[in-house]
CSV table of N, CA and C in Angstrom, one decimal:
chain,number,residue,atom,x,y,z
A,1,UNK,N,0.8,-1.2,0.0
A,1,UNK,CA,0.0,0.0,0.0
A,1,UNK,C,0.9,1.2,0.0
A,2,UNK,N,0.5,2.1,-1.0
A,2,UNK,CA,1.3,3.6,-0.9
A,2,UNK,C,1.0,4.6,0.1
A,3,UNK,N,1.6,5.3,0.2
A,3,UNK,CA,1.3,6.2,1.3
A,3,UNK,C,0.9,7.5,0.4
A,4,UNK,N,-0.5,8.4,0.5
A,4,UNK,CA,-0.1,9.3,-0.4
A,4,UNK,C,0.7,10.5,0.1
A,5,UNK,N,0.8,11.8,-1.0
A,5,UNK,CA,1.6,12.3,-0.5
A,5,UNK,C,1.1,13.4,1.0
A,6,UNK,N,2.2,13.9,1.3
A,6,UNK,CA,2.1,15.1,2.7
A,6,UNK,C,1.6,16.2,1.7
A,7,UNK,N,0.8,16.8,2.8
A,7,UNK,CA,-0.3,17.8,2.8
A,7,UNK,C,-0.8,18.7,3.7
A,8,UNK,N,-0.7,20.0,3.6
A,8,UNK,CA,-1.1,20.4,5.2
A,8,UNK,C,-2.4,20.3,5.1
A,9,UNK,N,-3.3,20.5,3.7
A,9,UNK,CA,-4.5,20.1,3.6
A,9,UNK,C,-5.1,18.8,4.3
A,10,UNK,N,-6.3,18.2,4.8
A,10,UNK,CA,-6.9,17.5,5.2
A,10,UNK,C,-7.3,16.9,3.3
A,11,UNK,N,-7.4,15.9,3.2
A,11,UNK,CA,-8.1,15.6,2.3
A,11,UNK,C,-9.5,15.7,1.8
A,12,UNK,N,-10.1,16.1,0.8
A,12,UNK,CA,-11.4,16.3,1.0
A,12,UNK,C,-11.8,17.8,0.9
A,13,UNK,N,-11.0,18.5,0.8
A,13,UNK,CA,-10.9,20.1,1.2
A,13,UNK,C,-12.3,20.7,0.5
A,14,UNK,N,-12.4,20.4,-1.1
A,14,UNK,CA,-13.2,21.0,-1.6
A,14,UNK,C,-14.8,20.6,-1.2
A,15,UNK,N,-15.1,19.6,-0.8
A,15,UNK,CA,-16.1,18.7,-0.3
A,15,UNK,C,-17.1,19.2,-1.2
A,16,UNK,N,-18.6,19.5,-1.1
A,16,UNK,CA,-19.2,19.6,-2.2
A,16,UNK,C,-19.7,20.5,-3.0
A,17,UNK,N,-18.4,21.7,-3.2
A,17,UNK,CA,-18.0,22.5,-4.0
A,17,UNK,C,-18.0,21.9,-5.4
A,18,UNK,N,-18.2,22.3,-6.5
A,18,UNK,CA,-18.1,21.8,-7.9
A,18,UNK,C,-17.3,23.2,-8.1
A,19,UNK,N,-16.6,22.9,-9.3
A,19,UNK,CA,-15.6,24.0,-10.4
A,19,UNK,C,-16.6,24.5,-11.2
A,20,UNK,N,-16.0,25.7,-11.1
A,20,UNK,CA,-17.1,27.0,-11.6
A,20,UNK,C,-15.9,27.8,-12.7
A,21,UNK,N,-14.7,27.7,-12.4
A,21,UNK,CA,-13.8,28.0,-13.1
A,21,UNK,C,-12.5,28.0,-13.3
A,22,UNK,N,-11.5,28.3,-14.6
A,22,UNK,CA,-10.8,27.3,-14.7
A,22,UNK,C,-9.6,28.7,-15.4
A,23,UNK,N,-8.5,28.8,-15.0
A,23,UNK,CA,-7.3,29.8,-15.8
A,23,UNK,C,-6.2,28.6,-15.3
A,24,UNK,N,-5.5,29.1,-16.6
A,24,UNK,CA,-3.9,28.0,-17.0
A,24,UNK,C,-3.2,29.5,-17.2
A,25,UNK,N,-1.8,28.9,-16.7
A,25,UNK,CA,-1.0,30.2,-16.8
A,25,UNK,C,0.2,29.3,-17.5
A,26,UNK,N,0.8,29.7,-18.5
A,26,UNK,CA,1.8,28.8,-19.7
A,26,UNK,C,1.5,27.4,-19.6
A,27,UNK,N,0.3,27.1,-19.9
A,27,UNK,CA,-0.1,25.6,-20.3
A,27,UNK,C,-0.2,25.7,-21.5
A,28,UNK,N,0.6,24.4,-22.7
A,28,UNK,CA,0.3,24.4,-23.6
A,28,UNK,C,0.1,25.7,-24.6
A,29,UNK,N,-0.7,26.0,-25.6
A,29,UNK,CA,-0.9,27.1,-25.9
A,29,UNK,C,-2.2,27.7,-25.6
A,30,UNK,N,-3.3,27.5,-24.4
A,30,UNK,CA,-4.0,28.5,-23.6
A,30,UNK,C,-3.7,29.7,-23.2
A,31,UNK,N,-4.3,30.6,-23.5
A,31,UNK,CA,-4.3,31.5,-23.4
A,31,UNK,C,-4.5,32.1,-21.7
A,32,UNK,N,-4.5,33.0,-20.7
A,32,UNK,CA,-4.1,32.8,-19.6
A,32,UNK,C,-5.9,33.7,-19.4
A,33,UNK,N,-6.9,33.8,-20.0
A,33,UNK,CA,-8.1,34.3,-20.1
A,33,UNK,C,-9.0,33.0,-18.9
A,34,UNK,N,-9.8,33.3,-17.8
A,34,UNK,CA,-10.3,32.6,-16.8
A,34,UNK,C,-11.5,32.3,-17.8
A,35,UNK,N,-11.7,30.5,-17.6
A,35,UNK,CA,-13.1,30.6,-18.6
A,35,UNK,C,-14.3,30.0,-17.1
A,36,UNK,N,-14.8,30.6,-17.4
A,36,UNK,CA,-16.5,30.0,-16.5
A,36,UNK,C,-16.8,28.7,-16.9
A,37,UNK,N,-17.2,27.8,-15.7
A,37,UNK,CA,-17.7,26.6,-15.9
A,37,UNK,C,-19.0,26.5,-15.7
A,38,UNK,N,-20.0,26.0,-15.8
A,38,UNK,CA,-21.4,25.6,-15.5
A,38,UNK,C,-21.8,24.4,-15.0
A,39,UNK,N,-21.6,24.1,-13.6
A,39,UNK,CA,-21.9,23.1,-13.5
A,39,UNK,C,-23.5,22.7,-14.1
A,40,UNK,N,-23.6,21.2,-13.9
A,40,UNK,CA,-24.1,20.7,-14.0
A,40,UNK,C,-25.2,20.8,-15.7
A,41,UNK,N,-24.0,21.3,-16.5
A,41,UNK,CA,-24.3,21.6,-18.0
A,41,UNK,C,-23.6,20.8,-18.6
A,42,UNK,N,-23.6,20.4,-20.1
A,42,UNK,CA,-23.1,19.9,-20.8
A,42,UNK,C,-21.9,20.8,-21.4
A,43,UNK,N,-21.0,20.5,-21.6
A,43,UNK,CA,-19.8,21.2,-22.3
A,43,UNK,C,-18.9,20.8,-23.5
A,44,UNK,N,-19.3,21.5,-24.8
A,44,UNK,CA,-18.3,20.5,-25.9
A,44,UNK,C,-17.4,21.2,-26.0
A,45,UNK,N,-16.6,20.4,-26.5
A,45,UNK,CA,-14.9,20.7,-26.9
A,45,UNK,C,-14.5,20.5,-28.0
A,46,UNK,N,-14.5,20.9,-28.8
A,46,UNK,CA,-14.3,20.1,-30.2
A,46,UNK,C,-14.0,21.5,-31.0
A,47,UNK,N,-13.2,20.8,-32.6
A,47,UNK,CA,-12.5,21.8,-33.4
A,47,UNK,C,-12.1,20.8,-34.4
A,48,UNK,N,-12.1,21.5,-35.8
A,48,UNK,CA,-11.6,20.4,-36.4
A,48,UNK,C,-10.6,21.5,-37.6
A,49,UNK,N,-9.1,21.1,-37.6
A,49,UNK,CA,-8.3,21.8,-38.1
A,49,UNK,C,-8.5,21.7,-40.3
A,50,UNK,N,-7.3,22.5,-40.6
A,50,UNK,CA,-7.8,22.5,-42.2
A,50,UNK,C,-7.4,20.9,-42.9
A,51,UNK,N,-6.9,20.2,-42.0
A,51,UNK,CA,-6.8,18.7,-43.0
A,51,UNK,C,-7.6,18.0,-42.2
A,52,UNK,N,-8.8,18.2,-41.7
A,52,UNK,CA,-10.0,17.4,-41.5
A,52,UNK,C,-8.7,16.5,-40.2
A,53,UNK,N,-8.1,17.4,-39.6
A,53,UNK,CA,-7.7,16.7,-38.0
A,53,UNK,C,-7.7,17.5,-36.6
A,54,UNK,N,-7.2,17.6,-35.7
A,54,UNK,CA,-6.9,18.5,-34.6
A,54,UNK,C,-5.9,20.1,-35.5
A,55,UNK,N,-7.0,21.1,-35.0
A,55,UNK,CA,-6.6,21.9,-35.1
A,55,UNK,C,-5.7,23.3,-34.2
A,56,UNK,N,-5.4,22.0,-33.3
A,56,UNK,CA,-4.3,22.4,-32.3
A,56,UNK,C,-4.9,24.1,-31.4
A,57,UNK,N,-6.3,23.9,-31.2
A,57,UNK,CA,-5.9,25.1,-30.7
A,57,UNK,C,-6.0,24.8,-28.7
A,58,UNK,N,-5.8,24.1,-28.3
A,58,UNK,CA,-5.5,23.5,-26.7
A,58,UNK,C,-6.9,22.7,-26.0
A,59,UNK,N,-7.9,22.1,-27.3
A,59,UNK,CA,-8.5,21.6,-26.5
A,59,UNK,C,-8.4,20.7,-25.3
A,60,UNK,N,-7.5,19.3,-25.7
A,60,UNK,CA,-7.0,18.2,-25.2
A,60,UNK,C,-6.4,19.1,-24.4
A,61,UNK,N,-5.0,19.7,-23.9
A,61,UNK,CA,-5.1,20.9,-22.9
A,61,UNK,C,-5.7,21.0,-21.9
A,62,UNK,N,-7.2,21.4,-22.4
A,62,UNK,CA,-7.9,22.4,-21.4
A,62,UNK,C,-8.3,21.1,-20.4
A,63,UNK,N,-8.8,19.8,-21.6
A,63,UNK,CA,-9.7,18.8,-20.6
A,63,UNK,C,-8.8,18.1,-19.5
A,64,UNK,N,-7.2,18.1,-19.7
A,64,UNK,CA,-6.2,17.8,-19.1
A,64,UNK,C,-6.2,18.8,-18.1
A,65,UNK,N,-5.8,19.9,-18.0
A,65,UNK,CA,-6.1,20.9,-17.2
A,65,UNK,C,-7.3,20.2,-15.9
A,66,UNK,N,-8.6,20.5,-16.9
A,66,UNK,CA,-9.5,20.1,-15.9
A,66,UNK,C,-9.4,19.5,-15.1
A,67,UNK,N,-9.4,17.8,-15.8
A,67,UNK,CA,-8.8,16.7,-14.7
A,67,UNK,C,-8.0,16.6,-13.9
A,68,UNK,N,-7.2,17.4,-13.6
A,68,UNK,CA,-6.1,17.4,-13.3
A,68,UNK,C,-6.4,18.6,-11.7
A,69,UNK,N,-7.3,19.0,-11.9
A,69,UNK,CA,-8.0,20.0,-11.1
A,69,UNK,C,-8.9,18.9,-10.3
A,70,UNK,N,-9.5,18.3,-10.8
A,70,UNK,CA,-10.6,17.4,-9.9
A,70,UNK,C,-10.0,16.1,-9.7
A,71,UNK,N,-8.5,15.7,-9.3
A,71,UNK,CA,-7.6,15.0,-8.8
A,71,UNK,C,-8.3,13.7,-9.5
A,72,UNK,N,-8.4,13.9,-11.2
A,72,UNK,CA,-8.8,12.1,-11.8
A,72,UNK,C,-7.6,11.2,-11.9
A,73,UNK,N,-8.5,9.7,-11.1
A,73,UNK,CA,-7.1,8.7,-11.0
A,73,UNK,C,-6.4,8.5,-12.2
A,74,UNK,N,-6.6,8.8,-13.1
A,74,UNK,CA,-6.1,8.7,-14.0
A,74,UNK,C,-4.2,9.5,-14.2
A,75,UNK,N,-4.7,10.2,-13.5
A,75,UNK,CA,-2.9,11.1,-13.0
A,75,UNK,C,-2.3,10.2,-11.8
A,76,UNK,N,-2.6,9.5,-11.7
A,76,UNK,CA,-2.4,8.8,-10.3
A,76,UNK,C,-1.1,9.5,-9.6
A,77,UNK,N,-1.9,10.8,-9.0
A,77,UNK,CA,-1.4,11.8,-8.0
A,77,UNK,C,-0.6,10.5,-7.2
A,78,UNK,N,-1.4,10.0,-6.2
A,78,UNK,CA,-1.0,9.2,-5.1
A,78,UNK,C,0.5,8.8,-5.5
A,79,UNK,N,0.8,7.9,-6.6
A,79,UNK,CA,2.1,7.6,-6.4
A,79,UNK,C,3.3,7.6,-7.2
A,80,UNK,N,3.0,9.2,-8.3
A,80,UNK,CA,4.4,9.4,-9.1
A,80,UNK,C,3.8,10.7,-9.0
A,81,UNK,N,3.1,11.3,-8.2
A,81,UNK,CA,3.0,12.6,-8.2
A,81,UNK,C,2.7,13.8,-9.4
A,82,UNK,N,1.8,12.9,-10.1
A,82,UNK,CA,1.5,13.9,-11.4
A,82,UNK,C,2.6,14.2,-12.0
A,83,UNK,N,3.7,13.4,-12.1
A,83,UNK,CA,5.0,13.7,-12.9
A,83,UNK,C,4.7,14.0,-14.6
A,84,UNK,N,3.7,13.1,-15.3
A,84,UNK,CA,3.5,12.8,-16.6
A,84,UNK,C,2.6,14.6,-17.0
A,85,UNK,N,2.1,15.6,-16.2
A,85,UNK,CA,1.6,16.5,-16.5
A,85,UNK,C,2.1,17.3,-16.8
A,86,UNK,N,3.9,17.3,-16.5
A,86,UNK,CA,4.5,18.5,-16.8
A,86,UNK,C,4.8,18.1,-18.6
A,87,UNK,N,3.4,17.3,-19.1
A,87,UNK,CA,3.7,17.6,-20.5
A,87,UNK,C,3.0,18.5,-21.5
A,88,UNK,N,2.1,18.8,-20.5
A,88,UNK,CA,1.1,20.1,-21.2
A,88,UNK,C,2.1,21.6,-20.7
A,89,UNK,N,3.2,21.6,-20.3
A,89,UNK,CA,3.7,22.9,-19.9
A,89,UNK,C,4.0,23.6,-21.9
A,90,UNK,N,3.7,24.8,-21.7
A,90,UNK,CA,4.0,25.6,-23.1
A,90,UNK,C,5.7,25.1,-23.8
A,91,UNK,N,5.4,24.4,-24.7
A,91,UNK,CA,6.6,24.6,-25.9
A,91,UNK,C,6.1,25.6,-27.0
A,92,UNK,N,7.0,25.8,-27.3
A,92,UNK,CA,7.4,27.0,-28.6
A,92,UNK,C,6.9,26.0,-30.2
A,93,UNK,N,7.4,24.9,-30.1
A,93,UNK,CA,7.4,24.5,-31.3
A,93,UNK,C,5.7,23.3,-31.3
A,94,UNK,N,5.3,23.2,-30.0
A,94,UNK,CA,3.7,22.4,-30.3
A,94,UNK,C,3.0,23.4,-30.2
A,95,UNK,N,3.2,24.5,-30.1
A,95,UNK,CA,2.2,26.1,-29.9
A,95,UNK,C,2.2,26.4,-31.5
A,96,UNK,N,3.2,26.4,-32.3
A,96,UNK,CA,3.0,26.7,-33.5
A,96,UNK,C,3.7,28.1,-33.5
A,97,UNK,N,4.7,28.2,-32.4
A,97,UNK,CA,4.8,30.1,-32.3
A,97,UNK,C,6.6,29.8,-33.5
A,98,UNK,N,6.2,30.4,-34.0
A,98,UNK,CA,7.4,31.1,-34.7
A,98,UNK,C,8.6,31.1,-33.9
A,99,UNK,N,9.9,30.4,-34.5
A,99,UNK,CA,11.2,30.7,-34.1
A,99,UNK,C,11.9,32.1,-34.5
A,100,UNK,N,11.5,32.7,-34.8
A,100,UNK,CA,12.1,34.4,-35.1
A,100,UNK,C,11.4,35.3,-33.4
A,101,UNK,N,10.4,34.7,-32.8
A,101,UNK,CA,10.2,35.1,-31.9
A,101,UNK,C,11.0,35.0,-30.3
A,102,UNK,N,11.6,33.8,-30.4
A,102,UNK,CA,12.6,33.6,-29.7
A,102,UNK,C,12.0,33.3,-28.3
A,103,UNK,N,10.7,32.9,-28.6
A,103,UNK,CA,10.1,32.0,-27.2
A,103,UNK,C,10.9,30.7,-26.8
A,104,UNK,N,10.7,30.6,-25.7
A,104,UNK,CA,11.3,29.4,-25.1
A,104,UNK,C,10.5,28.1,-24.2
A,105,UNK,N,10.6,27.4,-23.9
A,105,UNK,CA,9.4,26.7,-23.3
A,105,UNK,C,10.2,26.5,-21.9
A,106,UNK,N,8.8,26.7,-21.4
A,106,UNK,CA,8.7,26.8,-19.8
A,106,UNK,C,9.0,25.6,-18.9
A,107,UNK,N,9.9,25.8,-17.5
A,107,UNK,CA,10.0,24.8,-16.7
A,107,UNK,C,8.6,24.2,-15.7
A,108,UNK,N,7.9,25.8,-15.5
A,108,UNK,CA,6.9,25.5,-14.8
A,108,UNK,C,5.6,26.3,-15.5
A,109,UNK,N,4.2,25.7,-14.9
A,109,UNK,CA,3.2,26.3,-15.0
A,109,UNK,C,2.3,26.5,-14.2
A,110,UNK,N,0.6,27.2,-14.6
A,110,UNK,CA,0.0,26.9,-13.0
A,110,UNK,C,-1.6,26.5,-13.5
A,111,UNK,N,-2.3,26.1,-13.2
A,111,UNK,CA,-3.7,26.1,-13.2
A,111,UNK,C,-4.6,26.1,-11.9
A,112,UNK,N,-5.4,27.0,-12.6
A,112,UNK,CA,-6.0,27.6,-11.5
A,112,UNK,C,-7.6,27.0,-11.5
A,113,UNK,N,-8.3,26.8,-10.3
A,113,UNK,CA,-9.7,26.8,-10.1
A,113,UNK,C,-10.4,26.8,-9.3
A,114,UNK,N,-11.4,27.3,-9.5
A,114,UNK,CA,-12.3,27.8,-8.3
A,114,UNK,C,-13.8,27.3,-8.1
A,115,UNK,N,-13.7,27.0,-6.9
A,115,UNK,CA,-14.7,25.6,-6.7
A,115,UNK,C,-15.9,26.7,-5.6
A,116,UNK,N,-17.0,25.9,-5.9
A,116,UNK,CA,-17.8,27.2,-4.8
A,116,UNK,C,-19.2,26.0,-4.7
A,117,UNK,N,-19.9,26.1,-4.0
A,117,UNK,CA,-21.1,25.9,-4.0
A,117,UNK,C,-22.2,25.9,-4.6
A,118,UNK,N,-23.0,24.8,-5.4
A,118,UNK,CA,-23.9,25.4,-6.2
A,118,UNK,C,-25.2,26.0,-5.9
A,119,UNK,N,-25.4,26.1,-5.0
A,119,UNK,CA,-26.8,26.7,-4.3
A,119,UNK,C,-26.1,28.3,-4.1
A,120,UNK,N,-24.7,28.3,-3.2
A,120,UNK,CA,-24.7,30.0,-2.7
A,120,UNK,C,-23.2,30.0,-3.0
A,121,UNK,N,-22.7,30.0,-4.4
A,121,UNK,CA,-21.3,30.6,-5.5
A,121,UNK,C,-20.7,31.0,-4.6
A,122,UNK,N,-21.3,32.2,-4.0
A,122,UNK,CA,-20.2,33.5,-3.3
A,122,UNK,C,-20.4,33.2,-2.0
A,123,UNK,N,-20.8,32.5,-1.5
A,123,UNK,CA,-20.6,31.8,-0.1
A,123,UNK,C,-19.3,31.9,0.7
A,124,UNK,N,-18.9,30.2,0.1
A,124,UNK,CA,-17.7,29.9,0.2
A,124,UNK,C,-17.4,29.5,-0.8
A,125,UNK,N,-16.4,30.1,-1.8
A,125,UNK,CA,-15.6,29.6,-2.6
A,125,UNK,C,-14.3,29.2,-2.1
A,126,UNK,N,-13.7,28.5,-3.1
A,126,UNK,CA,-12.3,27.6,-2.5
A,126,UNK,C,-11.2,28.2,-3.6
A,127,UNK,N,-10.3,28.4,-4.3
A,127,UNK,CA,-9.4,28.6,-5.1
A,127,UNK,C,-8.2,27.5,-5.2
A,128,UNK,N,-8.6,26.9,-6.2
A,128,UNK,CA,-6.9,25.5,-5.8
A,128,UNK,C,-6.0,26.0,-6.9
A,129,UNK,N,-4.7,26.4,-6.6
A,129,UNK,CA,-3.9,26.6,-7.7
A,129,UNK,C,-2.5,25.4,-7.5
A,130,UNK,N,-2.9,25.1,-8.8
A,130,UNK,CA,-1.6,23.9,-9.2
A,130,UNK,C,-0.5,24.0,-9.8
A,131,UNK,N,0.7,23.7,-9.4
A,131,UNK,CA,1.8,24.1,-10.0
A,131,UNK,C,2.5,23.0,-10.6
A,132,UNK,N,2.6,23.1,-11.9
A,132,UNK,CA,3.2,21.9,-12.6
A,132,UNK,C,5.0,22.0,-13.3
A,133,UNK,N,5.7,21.5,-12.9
A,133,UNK,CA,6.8,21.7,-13.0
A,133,UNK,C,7.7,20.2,-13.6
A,134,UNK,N,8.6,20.9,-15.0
A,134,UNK,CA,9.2,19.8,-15.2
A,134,UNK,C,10.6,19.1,-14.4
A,135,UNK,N,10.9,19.8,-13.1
A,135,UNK,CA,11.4,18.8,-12.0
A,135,UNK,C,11.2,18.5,-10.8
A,136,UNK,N,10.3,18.7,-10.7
A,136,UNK,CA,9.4,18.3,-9.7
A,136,UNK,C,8.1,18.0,-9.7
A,137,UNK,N,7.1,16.8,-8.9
A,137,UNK,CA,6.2,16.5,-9.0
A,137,UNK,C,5.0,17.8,-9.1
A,138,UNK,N,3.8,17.1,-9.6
A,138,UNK,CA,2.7,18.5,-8.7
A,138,UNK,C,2.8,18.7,-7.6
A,139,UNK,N,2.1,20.1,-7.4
A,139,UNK,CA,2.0,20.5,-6.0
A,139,UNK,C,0.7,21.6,-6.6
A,140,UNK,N,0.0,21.2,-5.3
A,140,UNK,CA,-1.0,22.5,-5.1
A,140,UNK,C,-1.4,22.7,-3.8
A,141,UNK,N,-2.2,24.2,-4.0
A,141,UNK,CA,-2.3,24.7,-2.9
A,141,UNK,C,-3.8,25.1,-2.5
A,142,UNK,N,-4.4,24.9,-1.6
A,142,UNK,CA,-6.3,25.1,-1.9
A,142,UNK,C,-6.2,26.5,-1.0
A,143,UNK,N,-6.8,27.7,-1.1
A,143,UNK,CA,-7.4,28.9,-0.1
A,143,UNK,C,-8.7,29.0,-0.4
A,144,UNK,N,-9.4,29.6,0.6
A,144,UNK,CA,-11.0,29.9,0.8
A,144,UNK,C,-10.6,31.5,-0.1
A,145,UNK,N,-11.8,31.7,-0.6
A,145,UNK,CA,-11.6,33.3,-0.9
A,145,UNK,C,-11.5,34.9,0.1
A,146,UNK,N,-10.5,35.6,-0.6
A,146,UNK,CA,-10.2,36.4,0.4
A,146,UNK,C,-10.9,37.8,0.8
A,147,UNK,N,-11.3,37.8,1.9
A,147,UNK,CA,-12.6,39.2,1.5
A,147,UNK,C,-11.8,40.7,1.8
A,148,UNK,N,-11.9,41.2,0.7
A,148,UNK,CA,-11.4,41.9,0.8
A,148,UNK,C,-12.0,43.5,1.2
């Protein structure tokens, strides 16, 4: 049996908060624009590029993002630490950005989301920001919203 990882968090933190919204900061080639979720709506994803394939504009991305936000086993956090996610971090040359620009691809990134209640949103909201890094595992951090 693994042990998962240390946390000052209690597990469970978001409890039955749903994601309401979603910002990536140098993921892939998203844009760093906060998009609104809807719970309990349907959501497509879809694009279809000029040779009738992926037209690369960060769908796969975003739904990675997502998951990755609502801890799916499929990252199996528990026992390699979301190591395989520092593959959505921004390159230059899967973004499609021009080498005359002299971009470079990132070591780390972050995604952000914000989980709240669906009866009362502005209640208590939660904020979890994830930091994905290519030498080190994930790490994230959950805060309640700050009143300012």
């Amino acid at each position: 049996m693994t042990t998962p990882p240390a946390s000052d968090l209690p597990r469970g933190t978001v409890g039955d908060r749903q994601l309401v919204a979603v910002q990536t900061f140098d993921i892939a080639r998203l844009t760093s624009h906060a998009v609104p979720i809807v719970p309990e709506t349907f959501i497509a994803v879809s694009g279809l590029g000029p040779k009738e394939d992926s037209n690369g504009s960060g769908k796969t991305s975003f739904l990675i993002a997502v998951s990755l936000l609502l801890a799916d086993p499929q990252w199996r956090l528990d026992t390699n630490g979301g190591r395989p996610a520092s593959g959505i971090l921004f390159h230059p040359d899967a973004a499609g950005v021009d080498q005359t620009h002299r971009a470079s691809p990132v070591d780390h990134g972050y995604i952000v989301g914000v989980f709240a209640h669906p009866a009362h949103p502005s209640a208590d909201p939660l904020t979890v920001w994830i930091r994905i890094a290519t030498t080190a595992p994930l790490d994230y951090v959950a805060a309640p919203r700050l009143k300012v």
